Amino acid sequence: MISILDSPAMYLICGLIILFVAIVSAVFLIRAYRAGKAIGMDSDVLKRAITSSATFSILPSVGILLGVIALSGSLGTPWPWLRLSVIGALHYETQVAQGAAEQVGMTALSAAQMTPTAFATIALLMSICIMWGMILSIFFNKMYLGRMGGRQSRKQESPETAEKKTAEKTGARQGFGDAAMIAMFIGLVSAYIGSYIGGFVSGNGRFAFKGSLVPIIVAAVSAAVMALFTWLAEKKHMVWLESFSIAGSMLIGMLAAIFFG
Amino acid sequence: MDRQDQKQQYFNDYNNRTHVIGRIVSAVTLVLLVGAPFVIGTYLGAMPDMHAVLKGFLAVGIVWTVSSVVEFLVYTPMLGAGGGYLAFITGNLINMKIPCAMNAREIAGTRAGTPENEIISTLSIATSSLVTIVVLALGVLLLVPLQPVLQSPALQPAFENVVPALFGAMAYMYYRKNLKLALAPLLLMSALFILVPSLISSTSMMIIPSGALTIVLAYLIWKKRGTILDPPGTDLSGAEDKEDTEGTAK
């Protein structure tokens, strides 16, 4: 069964869909770059956004590749390759694939128990469970963003606009939309850092302090390296470093995991 | 029409076309992804068992449906139009796309709701998607020689900690300028996870109360001072290691 799931025909079906998404991404990239130039953005800034995003994405992508390898044992390589290249999320795919396997009567997600019907069913379930983000985008993205934008522009039309605008330009005052987004992200990061602390203190029994310390060490090392990079970029004027600082910090943080793990 | 108006007009046209293209490609991708199991089924000679699909959806799908709605509501304003369509097509939001876009906009220095931010966000998500596609394609191509290296026991701790490494670096980036704001959610979430450790497995849902709390606090600070940035001299810019001592001290 696994040899059929790894057959050239499977690679072709999955590869074509991935190719389609790659073309879509390239089109968005080129359109945004051209529009950025057209509205007068500095091409250096645009290029730095691209470089930093590229270096940023390499390590998480290798992590995702490990997800493909993990699932390839039971589902063959092409299908997990498609799932994780397009739409999928690392934590999602394994969980849904396992849940789906149970529904078709398998005791575990394994190649030995896989049948054509089981595979087709698992594959469909993996596609269906995560499609809502796309559906919501199709119907509501424009309205949702329009509404938020509308609220912002109404605010700007208020009498204090001129004064507020100058203040915004000097950096003394920021719009609340911007502040809210940063706050949301700080909340997100804090939840994750908090979960590492909680995991260490109570992960193996409440207040037992026997959970894993590794995620905290990794986050701390990564933060310290990031601090060093930021200092070099700002105080030593090595601005080019900014594009690589997150990737570099992550790499050294992950190396710390090998030593402490 | 002055230059500013022209720029705005151009950007509005660009944005409208982004919505048209975004909707079309999202719909096509949706058809391809849901259609693929049937095409594969035809090739394998067996169709999906719809009864099992329905049962499976009720068992595991409902949770993901709720989390998809939350993701859409929270992340769309962060990603903008182009970035939003693309990110929901290409996935891996929390562990890559969102931090990636936030990092790019930090480097470019753009602000939410501006045309510049929309451009940077789209560039960032598109680049990130392409890098993932290339890395995965290379990985699959070189699977035989790569597999023993990537799965070697020595490297496992590194790959298990991609997300802590990512959030450690991002924490420094954002805490240093907003330390006062960050302290409350950090302390509160740590306390919550310490007291109710079972919540750790649903951290991706716990970002909602944490984010909501931080937004409320941010609003109070913003109303008072017009910005949420710490006053100059009291931020972390000169004292780099403060965040990690916080992280490890608790």
Coordinates of C-alpha atoms in Angstrom, one line a residue:
Chain A
M1 CA 0.0 0.0 0.0
I2 CA 2.7 2.5 0.9
S3 CA 4.4 1.9 -2.4
I4 CA 1.2 3.0 -4.2
L5 CA 1.0 6.1 -1.9
D6 CA 4.6 6.9 -2.9
S7 CA 4.0 6.3 -6.6
P8 CA 4.8 8.9 -9.3
A9 CA 1.1 9.5 -10.0
M10 CA 0.7 10.6 -6.3
Y11 CA 3.7 12.9 -6.6
L12 CA 2.2 14.4 -9.8
I13 CA -1.2 15.1 -8.2
C14 CA 0.2 16.7 -5.1
G15 CA 3.1 18.4 -6.9
L16 CA 0.7 20.2 -9.3
I17 CA -1.3 21.6 -6.5
I18 CA 1.9 22.8 -4.7
L19 CA 3.1 24.3 -8.0
F20 CA -0.2 26.2 -8.3
V21 CA 0.3 27.7 -4.8
A22 CA 3.9 28.5 -5.5
I23 CA 2.8 30.5 -8.6
V24 CA 0.1 32.3 -6.6
S25 CA 2.7 33.2 -4.0
A26 CA 5.1 34.5 -6.7
V27 CA 2.3 36.6 -8.2
F28 CA 1.4 38.2 -4.8
L29 CA 5.1 38.9 -4.2
I30 CA 5.7 40.6 -7.6
R31 CA 2.4 42.6 -7.4
A32 CA 3.2 43.8 -3.9
Y33 CA 6.8 44.8 -4.9
R34 CA 5.6 46.7 -7.9
A35 CA 2.8 48.4 -5.9
G36 CA 5.3 49.3 -3.2
K37 CA 7.6 51.0 -5.7
A38 CA 4.6 52.8 -7.3
I39 CA 3.5 54.3 -4.1
G40 CA 7.0 55.6 -3.5
M41 CA 8.4 53.1 -1.0
D42 CA 12.2 52.7 -0.9
S43 CA 13.3 49.6 -2.8
D44 CA 15.9 48.9 0.0
V45 CA 13.1 48.6 2.5
L46 CA 11.2 46.3 0.2
K47 CA 14.2 44.1 -0.4
R48 CA 15.0 44.0 3.3
A49 CA 11.5 42.8 4.1
I50 CA 12.0 40.0 1.5
T51 CA 15.5 39.0 2.8
S52 CA 14.4 39.0 6.5
S53 CA 11.3 37.0 5.7
A54 CA 13.3 34.5 3.7
T55 CA 16.0 33.9 6.4
F56 CA 13.3 33.9 9.1
S57 CA 11.4 31.1 7.4
I58 CA 14.2 28.6 6.8
L59 CA 14.4 27.1 10.3
P60 CA 10.6 26.8 10.9
S61 CA 10.4 25.2 7.4
V62 CA 13.0 22.6 8.4
G63 CA 10.8 21.9 11.4
I64 CA 7.8 21.5 9.1
L65 CA 9.8 19.1 6.9
L66 CA 10.2 16.9 10.0
G67 CA 6.4 16.8 10.1
V68 CA 6.4 15.5 6.6
I69 CA 8.9 12.8 7.5
A70 CA 7.0 11.8 10.6
L71 CA 3.7 11.4 8.6
S72 CA 5.4 9.8 5.6
G73 CA 5.7 6.5 7.4
S74 CA 2.0 5.9 7.4
L75 CA 0.6 8.2 4.6
G76 CA 3.4 8.0 2.1
T77 CA 5.5 11.1 1.3
P78 CA 3.4 13.0 -1.4
W79 CA 0.3 13.6 0.7
P80 CA 2.0 15.0 3.8
W81 CA 4.2 17.0 1.5
L82 CA 1.1 18.6 0.0
R83 CA -0.6 19.1 3.3
L84 CA 2.3 20.9 4.9
S85 CA 3.4 22.9 1.9
V86 CA -0.1 24.3 1.5
I87 CA -2.6 25.3 4.2
G88 CA -1.4 22.8 6.8
A89 CA -0.1 23.5 10.3
L90 CA 2.4 21.2 11.9
H91 CA 0.4 20.6 15.1
Y92 CA -2.8 20.2 13.1
E93 CA -2.0 17.5 10.6
T94 CA -0.8 14.8 12.9
Q95 CA -3.7 15.2 15.3
V96 CA -6.4 15.2 12.6
A97 CA -4.7 12.3 10.7
Q98 CA -4.7 10.2 13.9
G99 CA -8.3 11.2 14.8
A100 CA -9.4 10.3 11.2
A101 CA -7.6 6.9 11.4
E102 CA -9.6 6.0 14.5
Q103 CA -12.9 6.8 12.6
V104 CA -12.1 4.4 9.8
G105 CA -11.4 1.6 12.3
M106 CA -7.7 1.7 12.6
T107 CA -6.2 1.3 16.0
A108 CA -3.3 3.7 15.1
L109 CA -2.1 5.7 12.1
S110 CA 0.1 3.1 10.5
A111 CA 1.1 1.8 7.1
A112 CA 0.3 -1.8 8.0
Q113 CA -3.4 -1.0 8.5
M114 CA -3.8 1.4 5.6
T115 CA -6.3 0.6 2.9
P116 CA -7.3 2.7 -0.1
T117 CA -10.7 3.6 1.5
A118 CA -9.0 4.5 4.7
F119 CA -6.4 6.7 3.0
A120 CA -9.0 8.5 0.8
T121 CA -11.2 9.1 4.0
I122 CA -8.3 10.4 6.1
A123 CA -7.1 12.6 3.3
L124 CA -10.6 14.1 2.8
L125 CA -11.0 14.7 6.5
M126 CA -7.6 16.4 6.7
S127 CA -8.7 18.8 3.9
I128 CA -12.1 19.6 5.3
C129 CA -11.2 20.3 8.9
I130 CA -8.9 23.1 8.1
M131 CA -10.6 24.8 5.2
W132 CA -12.6 27.3 7.2
G133 CA -9.9 30.0 7.2
M134 CA -9.9 30.1 3.4
I135 CA -13.7 30.1 3.3
L136 CA -14.0 33.0 5.7
S137 CA -11.3 34.8 3.7
I138 CA -13.3 34.4 0.5
F139 CA -16.5 35.8 2.0
F140 CA -15.5 38.2 4.8
N141 CA -11.9 39.4 4.4
K142 CA -12.8 42.5 2.4
M143 CA -15.8 43.4 4.6
Y144 CA -13.8 42.8 7.8
L145 CA -10.8 44.8 6.8
G146 CA -13.0 47.5 5.2
R147 CA -14.9 47.9 8.4
M148 CA -11.7 48.3 10.4
G149 CA -10.2 50.7 7.8
G150 CA -13.5 52.7 7.8
R151 CA -13.4 53.1 11.5
Q152 CA -9.8 54.3 11.3
S153 CA -10.5 56.8 8.6
R154 CA -13.5 58.2 10.4
K155 CA -11.3 58.7 13.4
Q156 CA -8.8 60.6 11.2
E157 CA -11.5 62.9 10.0
S158 CA -12.3 64.2 13.5
P159 CA -11.2 67.8 14.3
E160 CA -8.1 66.7 16.1
T161 CA -6.7 65.1 13.0
A162 CA -4.1 67.7 12.1
E163 CA -2.6 67.8 15.5
K164 CA -2.8 64.1 15.9
K165 CA -1.1 63.5 12.5
T166 CA 1.9 65.7 13.4
A167 CA 2.2 63.9 16.7
E168 CA 2.0 60.6 14.9
K169 CA 4.7 61.7 12.5
T170 CA 7.0 62.6 15.3
G171 CA 6.4 59.3 16.9
A172 CA 5.1 60.8 20.1
R173 CA 1.6 59.5 19.5
Q174 CA 0.7 56.2 17.7
G175 CA -2.7 55.2 16.3
F176 CA -4.6 52.8 18.5
G177 CA -5.0 50.3 15.7
D178 CA -1.2 49.9 15.6
A179 CA -1.0 49.8 19.4
A180 CA -3.7 47.1 19.6
M181 CA -1.9 44.9 17.1
I182 CA 1.4 45.1 19.0
A183 CA -0.6 44.4 22.2
M184 CA -2.2 41.4 20.7
F185 CA 1.2 40.1 19.6
I186 CA 2.7 40.7 23.1
G187 CA -0.3 38.8 24.6
L188 CA 0.4 35.9 22.1
V189 CA 4.1 35.8 23.0
S190 CA 3.4 36.1 26.7
A191 CA 0.9 33.1 26.5
Y192 CA 3.7 30.9 25.0
I193 CA 6.4 32.1 27.4
G194 CA 4.0 31.6 30.2
S195 CA 3.2 28.1 29.0
Y196 CA 7.0 27.2 29.2
I197 CA 7.2 28.5 32.7
G198 CA 4.0 26.7 33.7
G199 CA 5.3 23.6 32.1
F200 CA 8.5 23.7 34.1
V201 CA 6.8 24.4 37.4
S202 CA 3.7 22.3 37.2
G203 CA 4.1 20.1 34.0
N204 CA 4.8 17.0 36.1
G205 CA 2.6 17.7 39.1
R206 CA 1.5 21.1 40.4
F207 CA 4.5 23.0 41.9
A208 CA 6.7 20.0 41.5
F209 CA 9.3 21.9 39.5
K210 CA 10.0 18.7 37.6
G211 CA 8.8 19.7 34.1
S212 CA 11.2 20.5 31.2
L213 CA 13.4 23.5 31.7
V214 CA 14.6 23.3 28.1
P215 CA 12.0 25.5 26.4
I216 CA 12.7 28.3 29.0
I217 CA 16.5 28.0 28.4
V218 CA 16.0 28.0 24.7
A219 CA 13.7 31.1 24.8
A220 CA 16.2 32.9 27.2
V221 CA 19.2 32.1 25.0
S222 CA 17.4 33.1 21.9
A223 CA 16.3 36.4 23.6
A224 CA 19.8 37.1 24.8
V225 CA 21.3 36.5 21.3
M226 CA 18.5 38.7 19.8
A227 CA 19.5 41.4 22.3
L228 CA 23.1 41.2 21.2
F229 CA 22.1 41.4 17.5
T230 CA 19.8 44.4 18.2
W231 CA 22.7 46.1 20.1
L232 CA 25.0 45.5 17.2
A233 CA 22.5 46.8 14.7
E234 CA 21.5 49.9 16.6
K235 CA 24.7 50.9 18.4
K236 CA 27.3 49.6 16.0
H237 CA 25.2 50.6 13.0
M238 CA 25.3 47.1 11.5
V239 CA 21.8 47.5 10.0
W240 CA 22.2 44.6 7.6
L241 CA 22.2 42.3 10.6
E242 CA 18.5 43.0 11.2
S243 CA 17.6 40.7 8.3
F244 CA 19.3 37.7 9.9
S245 CA 18.8 38.5 13.6
I246 CA 15.7 36.3 14.2
A247 CA 17.1 33.4 12.2
G248 CA 20.5 33.6 14.0
S249 CA 18.9 33.9 17.5
M250 CA 16.7 30.9 16.8
L251 CA 19.6 28.8 15.5
I252 CA 21.7 29.5 18.6
G253 CA 18.7 29.0 20.9
M254 CA 18.1 25.6 19.2
L255 CA 21.8 24.7 19.6
A256 CA 21.3 25.4 23.3
A257 CA 18.6 22.8 23.4
I258 CA 21.1 20.2 22.1
F259 CA 23.4 21.0 25.0
F260 CA 20.7 21.2 27.7
G261 CA 18.2 18.7 26.2
Chain B
M1 CA -5.3 65.6 -8.1
D2 CA -2.1 66.0 -6.0
R3 CA 0.5 63.3 -5.5
Q4 CA -1.0 62.0 -2.3
D5 CA -4.4 61.5 -3.9
Q6 CA -2.8 59.7 -6.8
K7 CA -1.0 57.4 -4.5
Q8 CA -4.2 56.7 -2.6
Q9 CA -6.1 56.1 -5.8
Y10 CA -3.4 53.7 -7.1
F11 CA -3.3 51.8 -3.8
N12 CA -7.1 51.5 -3.7
D13 CA -7.1 50.0 -7.2
Y14 CA -4.3 47.7 -6.1
N15 CA -6.2 46.6 -3.0
N16 CA -9.5 46.0 -4.9
R17 CA -7.6 43.8 -7.4
T18 CA -6.0 42.0 -4.4
H19 CA -9.4 41.1 -3.1
V20 CA -10.6 39.8 -6.5
I21 CA -7.4 37.7 -7.1
G22 CA -7.4 36.6 -3.4
R23 CA -11.0 35.3 -3.6
I24 CA -10.4 33.5 -6.9
V25 CA -7.2 31.7 -5.9
S26 CA -8.6 30.8 -2.4
A27 CA -11.7 29.3 -4.1
V28 CA -9.5 27.4 -6.6
T29 CA -7.2 26.1 -3.9
L30 CA -10.2 25.0 -1.9
V31 CA -11.6 23.0 -4.8
L32 CA -8.1 21.5 -5.5
L33 CA -7.6 20.5 -1.9
V34 CA -11.0 19.0 -1.3
G35 CA -11.0 17.5 -4.8
A36 CA -7.6 15.8 -4.4
P37 CA -8.8 13.0 -2.1
F38 CA -11.4 12.1 -4.7
V39 CA -8.8 12.1 -7.6
I40 CA -6.5 10.0 -5.4
G41 CA -9.4 7.8 -4.5
T42 CA -10.1 7.2 -8.2
Y43 CA -6.5 6.4 -8.7
L44 CA -6.5 4.0 -5.8
G45 CA -9.8 2.5 -6.7
A46 CA -11.7 3.5 -3.5
M47 CA -13.7 6.6 -2.6
P48 CA -13.7 8.2 0.8
D49 CA -16.2 6.7 3.3
M50 CA -18.5 9.6 3.8
H51 CA -20.1 8.2 6.9
A52 CA -16.6 8.0 8.5
V53 CA -15.8 11.5 7.3
L54 CA -18.9 12.9 9.0
K55 CA -18.2 11.0 12.2
G56 CA -14.5 12.2 12.1
F57 CA -15.6 15.7 11.4
L58 CA -17.8 15.7 14.5
A59 CA -15.0 14.1 16.6
V60 CA -12.0 16.2 15.6
G61 CA -13.3 18.8 13.1
I62 CA -15.5 20.9 15.3
V63 CA -12.6 22.1 17.5
W64 CA -10.6 23.1 14.4
T65 CA -13.5 24.9 12.9
V66 CA -13.9 27.0 16.1
S67 CA -10.1 27.7 16.1
S68 CA -10.2 28.6 12.4
V69 CA -12.9 31.3 13.1
V70 CA -10.8 32.7 15.9
E71 CA -7.6 32.6 13.8
F72 CA -9.5 34.5 11.0
L73 CA -10.8 37.2 13.3
V74 CA -7.4 37.7 15.2
Y75 CA -4.9 37.4 12.3
T76 CA -6.7 39.1 9.4
P77 CA -6.1 42.6 10.8
M78 CA -2.5 41.7 11.4
L79 CA -2.0 40.3 7.9
G80 CA -4.0 42.8 5.8
A81 CA -5.7 41.8 2.5
G82 CA -2.9 40.2 0.4
G83 CA -1.1 38.6 3.4
G84 CA -4.4 37.4 4.8
Y85 CA -5.6 35.5 1.7
L86 CA -2.1 34.0 1.1
A87 CA -1.6 33.0 4.8
F88 CA -4.9 31.2 5.0
I89 CA -4.0 29.3 1.8
T90 CA -0.5 28.4 2.9
G91 CA -1.1 27.8 6.6
N92 CA 1.4 27.5 9.5
L93 CA 0.2 30.8 10.9
I94 CA 1.2 30.8 14.5
N95 CA 4.5 29.0 14.2
M96 CA 5.8 31.0 11.2
K97 CA 3.6 33.4 9.1
I98 CA 2.4 35.8 11.9
P99 CA 5.9 36.2 13.6
C100 CA 7.4 36.5 10.1
A101 CA 5.1 39.3 9.1
M102 CA 5.5 41.1 12.5
N103 CA 9.3 40.9 12.1
A104 CA 9.2 42.3 8.6
R105 CA 7.0 45.2 9.6
E106 CA 9.3 45.9 12.6
I107 CA 12.3 46.1 10.3
A108 CA 10.5 48.2 7.7
G109 CA 9.0 50.4 10.5
T110 CA 5.5 50.5 9.0
R111 CA 2.2 51.0 11.0
A112 CA -1.0 49.0 10.9
G113 CA -3.6 50.2 8.5
T114 CA -1.2 52.0 6.2
P115 CA -0.7 51.1 2.5
E116 CA 3.0 50.5 3.3
N117 CA 2.1 48.0 5.9
E118 CA -0.2 46.1 3.5
I119 CA 2.7 45.9 1.0
I120 CA 5.3 44.7 3.6
S121 CA 2.9 42.1 5.0
T122 CA 2.1 40.7 1.6
L123 CA 5.8 40.6 0.6
S124 CA 6.7 38.8 3.9
I125 CA 3.9 36.2 3.7
A126 CA 4.6 35.5 0.0
T127 CA 8.4 35.1 0.6
S128 CA 7.8 32.9 3.6
S129 CA 5.4 30.7 1.6
L130 CA 7.9 30.3 -1.2
V131 CA 10.7 29.5 1.2
T132 CA 8.6 26.7 2.8
I133 CA 7.6 25.3 -0.6
V134 CA 11.3 25.3 -1.7
V135 CA 12.6 23.8 1.6
L136 CA 9.9 21.1 1.6
A137 CA 10.5 20.3 -2.1
L138 CA 14.2 20.0 -1.6
G139 CA 13.6 18.0 1.6
V140 CA 11.3 15.5 -0.2
L141 CA 13.8 15.3 -3.1
L142 CA 16.7 14.6 -0.8
L143 CA 14.6 12.6 1.7
V144 CA 16.8 9.5 1.6
P145 CA 20.1 11.2 2.5
L146 CA 18.4 13.8 4.8
Q147 CA 16.2 11.6 6.9
P148 CA 18.9 10.0 9.1
V149 CA 20.4 13.4 9.8
L150 CA 17.2 15.2 10.6
Q151 CA 15.9 12.3 12.7
S152 CA 19.1 11.7 14.6
P153 CA 18.5 11.6 18.3
A154 CA 21.2 14.2 18.9
L155 CA 19.3 16.8 16.8
Q156 CA 15.8 16.1 18.2
P157 CA 15.9 18.6 21.1
A158 CA 16.8 21.3 18.6
F159 CA 13.8 20.7 16.4
E160 CA 11.5 20.2 19.3
N161 CA 12.3 23.7 20.4
V162 CA 11.8 25.7 17.2
V163 CA 8.8 27.5 18.6
P164 CA 10.4 28.5 22.0
A165 CA 13.5 29.7 20.1
L166 CA 11.2 31.8 17.8
F167 CA 9.1 33.3 20.7
G168 CA 12.2 34.0 22.8
A169 CA 13.6 36.2 20.1
M170 CA 10.3 37.8 19.4
A171 CA 9.7 38.4 23.1
Y172 CA 12.9 40.4 23.3
M173 CA 12.0 42.4 20.2
Y174 CA 8.6 43.4 21.6
Y175 CA 9.2 43.4 25.4
R176 CA 12.1 45.8 25.2
K177 CA 10.0 48.7 24.1
N178 CA 6.8 47.8 26.0
L179 CA 8.1 46.2 29.2
K180 CA 5.4 47.8 31.4
L181 CA 2.6 46.4 29.1
A182 CA 4.2 43.0 28.7
L183 CA 4.6 42.3 32.4
A184 CA 0.9 41.8 33.3
P185 CA 0.1 39.2 30.6
L186 CA 3.4 37.4 31.2
L187 CA 2.9 37.1 35.0
L188 CA -0.8 36.3 34.6
M189 CA -0.4 33.6 32.0
S190 CA 2.6 32.1 33.9
A191 CA 0.4 31.9 37.1
L192 CA -2.5 30.5 35.1
F193 CA -0.4 27.7 33.5
I194 CA 1.3 27.0 36.9
L195 CA -2.1 26.6 38.6
V196 CA -3.9 24.9 35.8
P197 CA -1.2 22.9 34.0
S198 CA -3.8 21.1 31.8
L199 CA -4.3 24.3 29.9
I200 CA -0.7 24.1 28.5
S201 CA -1.9 21.8 25.8
S202 CA -4.3 24.4 24.5
T203 CA -1.9 27.4 24.6
S204 CA -3.0 28.3 21.0
M205 CA -6.5 29.0 22.4
M206 CA -5.2 30.8 25.5
I207 CA -3.7 33.5 23.4
I208 CA -7.2 34.9 23.1
P209 CA -7.7 35.9 26.8
S210 CA -4.0 36.9 27.0
G211 CA -4.3 39.1 23.9
A212 CA -7.6 40.6 25.0
L213 CA -6.2 41.5 28.4
T214 CA -3.1 43.1 26.8
I215 CA -5.2 45.1 24.4
V216 CA -7.4 46.4 27.3
L217 CA -4.2 47.4 29.2
A218 CA -2.7 48.9 26.0
Y219 CA -5.9 51.0 25.6
L220 CA -5.6 52.4 29.1
I221 CA -1.9 53.3 28.6
W222 CA -2.6 54.7 25.2
K223 CA -5.5 56.8 26.4
K224 CA -3.3 58.4 29.0
R225 CA -0.1 58.8 27.1
G226 CA -1.0 58.5 23.3
T227 CA 1.5 55.7 22.9
I228 CA 2.1 52.3 24.4
L229 CA 5.9 52.6 24.1
D230 CA 7.8 52.9 27.4
P231 CA 9.1 56.4 28.0
P232 CA 12.6 56.9 26.7
G233 CA 15.3 55.8 29.3
T234 CA 13.0 53.3 31.0
D235 CA 12.9 50.7 28.2
L236 CA 15.2 47.8 27.7
S237 CA 17.3 49.3 24.9
G238 CA 20.3 49.6 27.1
A239 CA 19.8 46.6 29.4
E240 CA 19.7 43.6 27.1
D241 CA 19.4 40.7 29.4
K242 CA 16.5 41.7 31.4
E243 CA 13.9 39.7 29.6
D244 CA 15.7 36.4 30.1
T245 CA 16.2 36.9 33.8
E246 CA 12.5 37.4 33.9
G247 CA 12.0 34.3 31.9
T248 CA 14.2 32.1 34.1
A249 CA 13.5 33.7 37.5
K250 CA 9.9 32.5 37.6

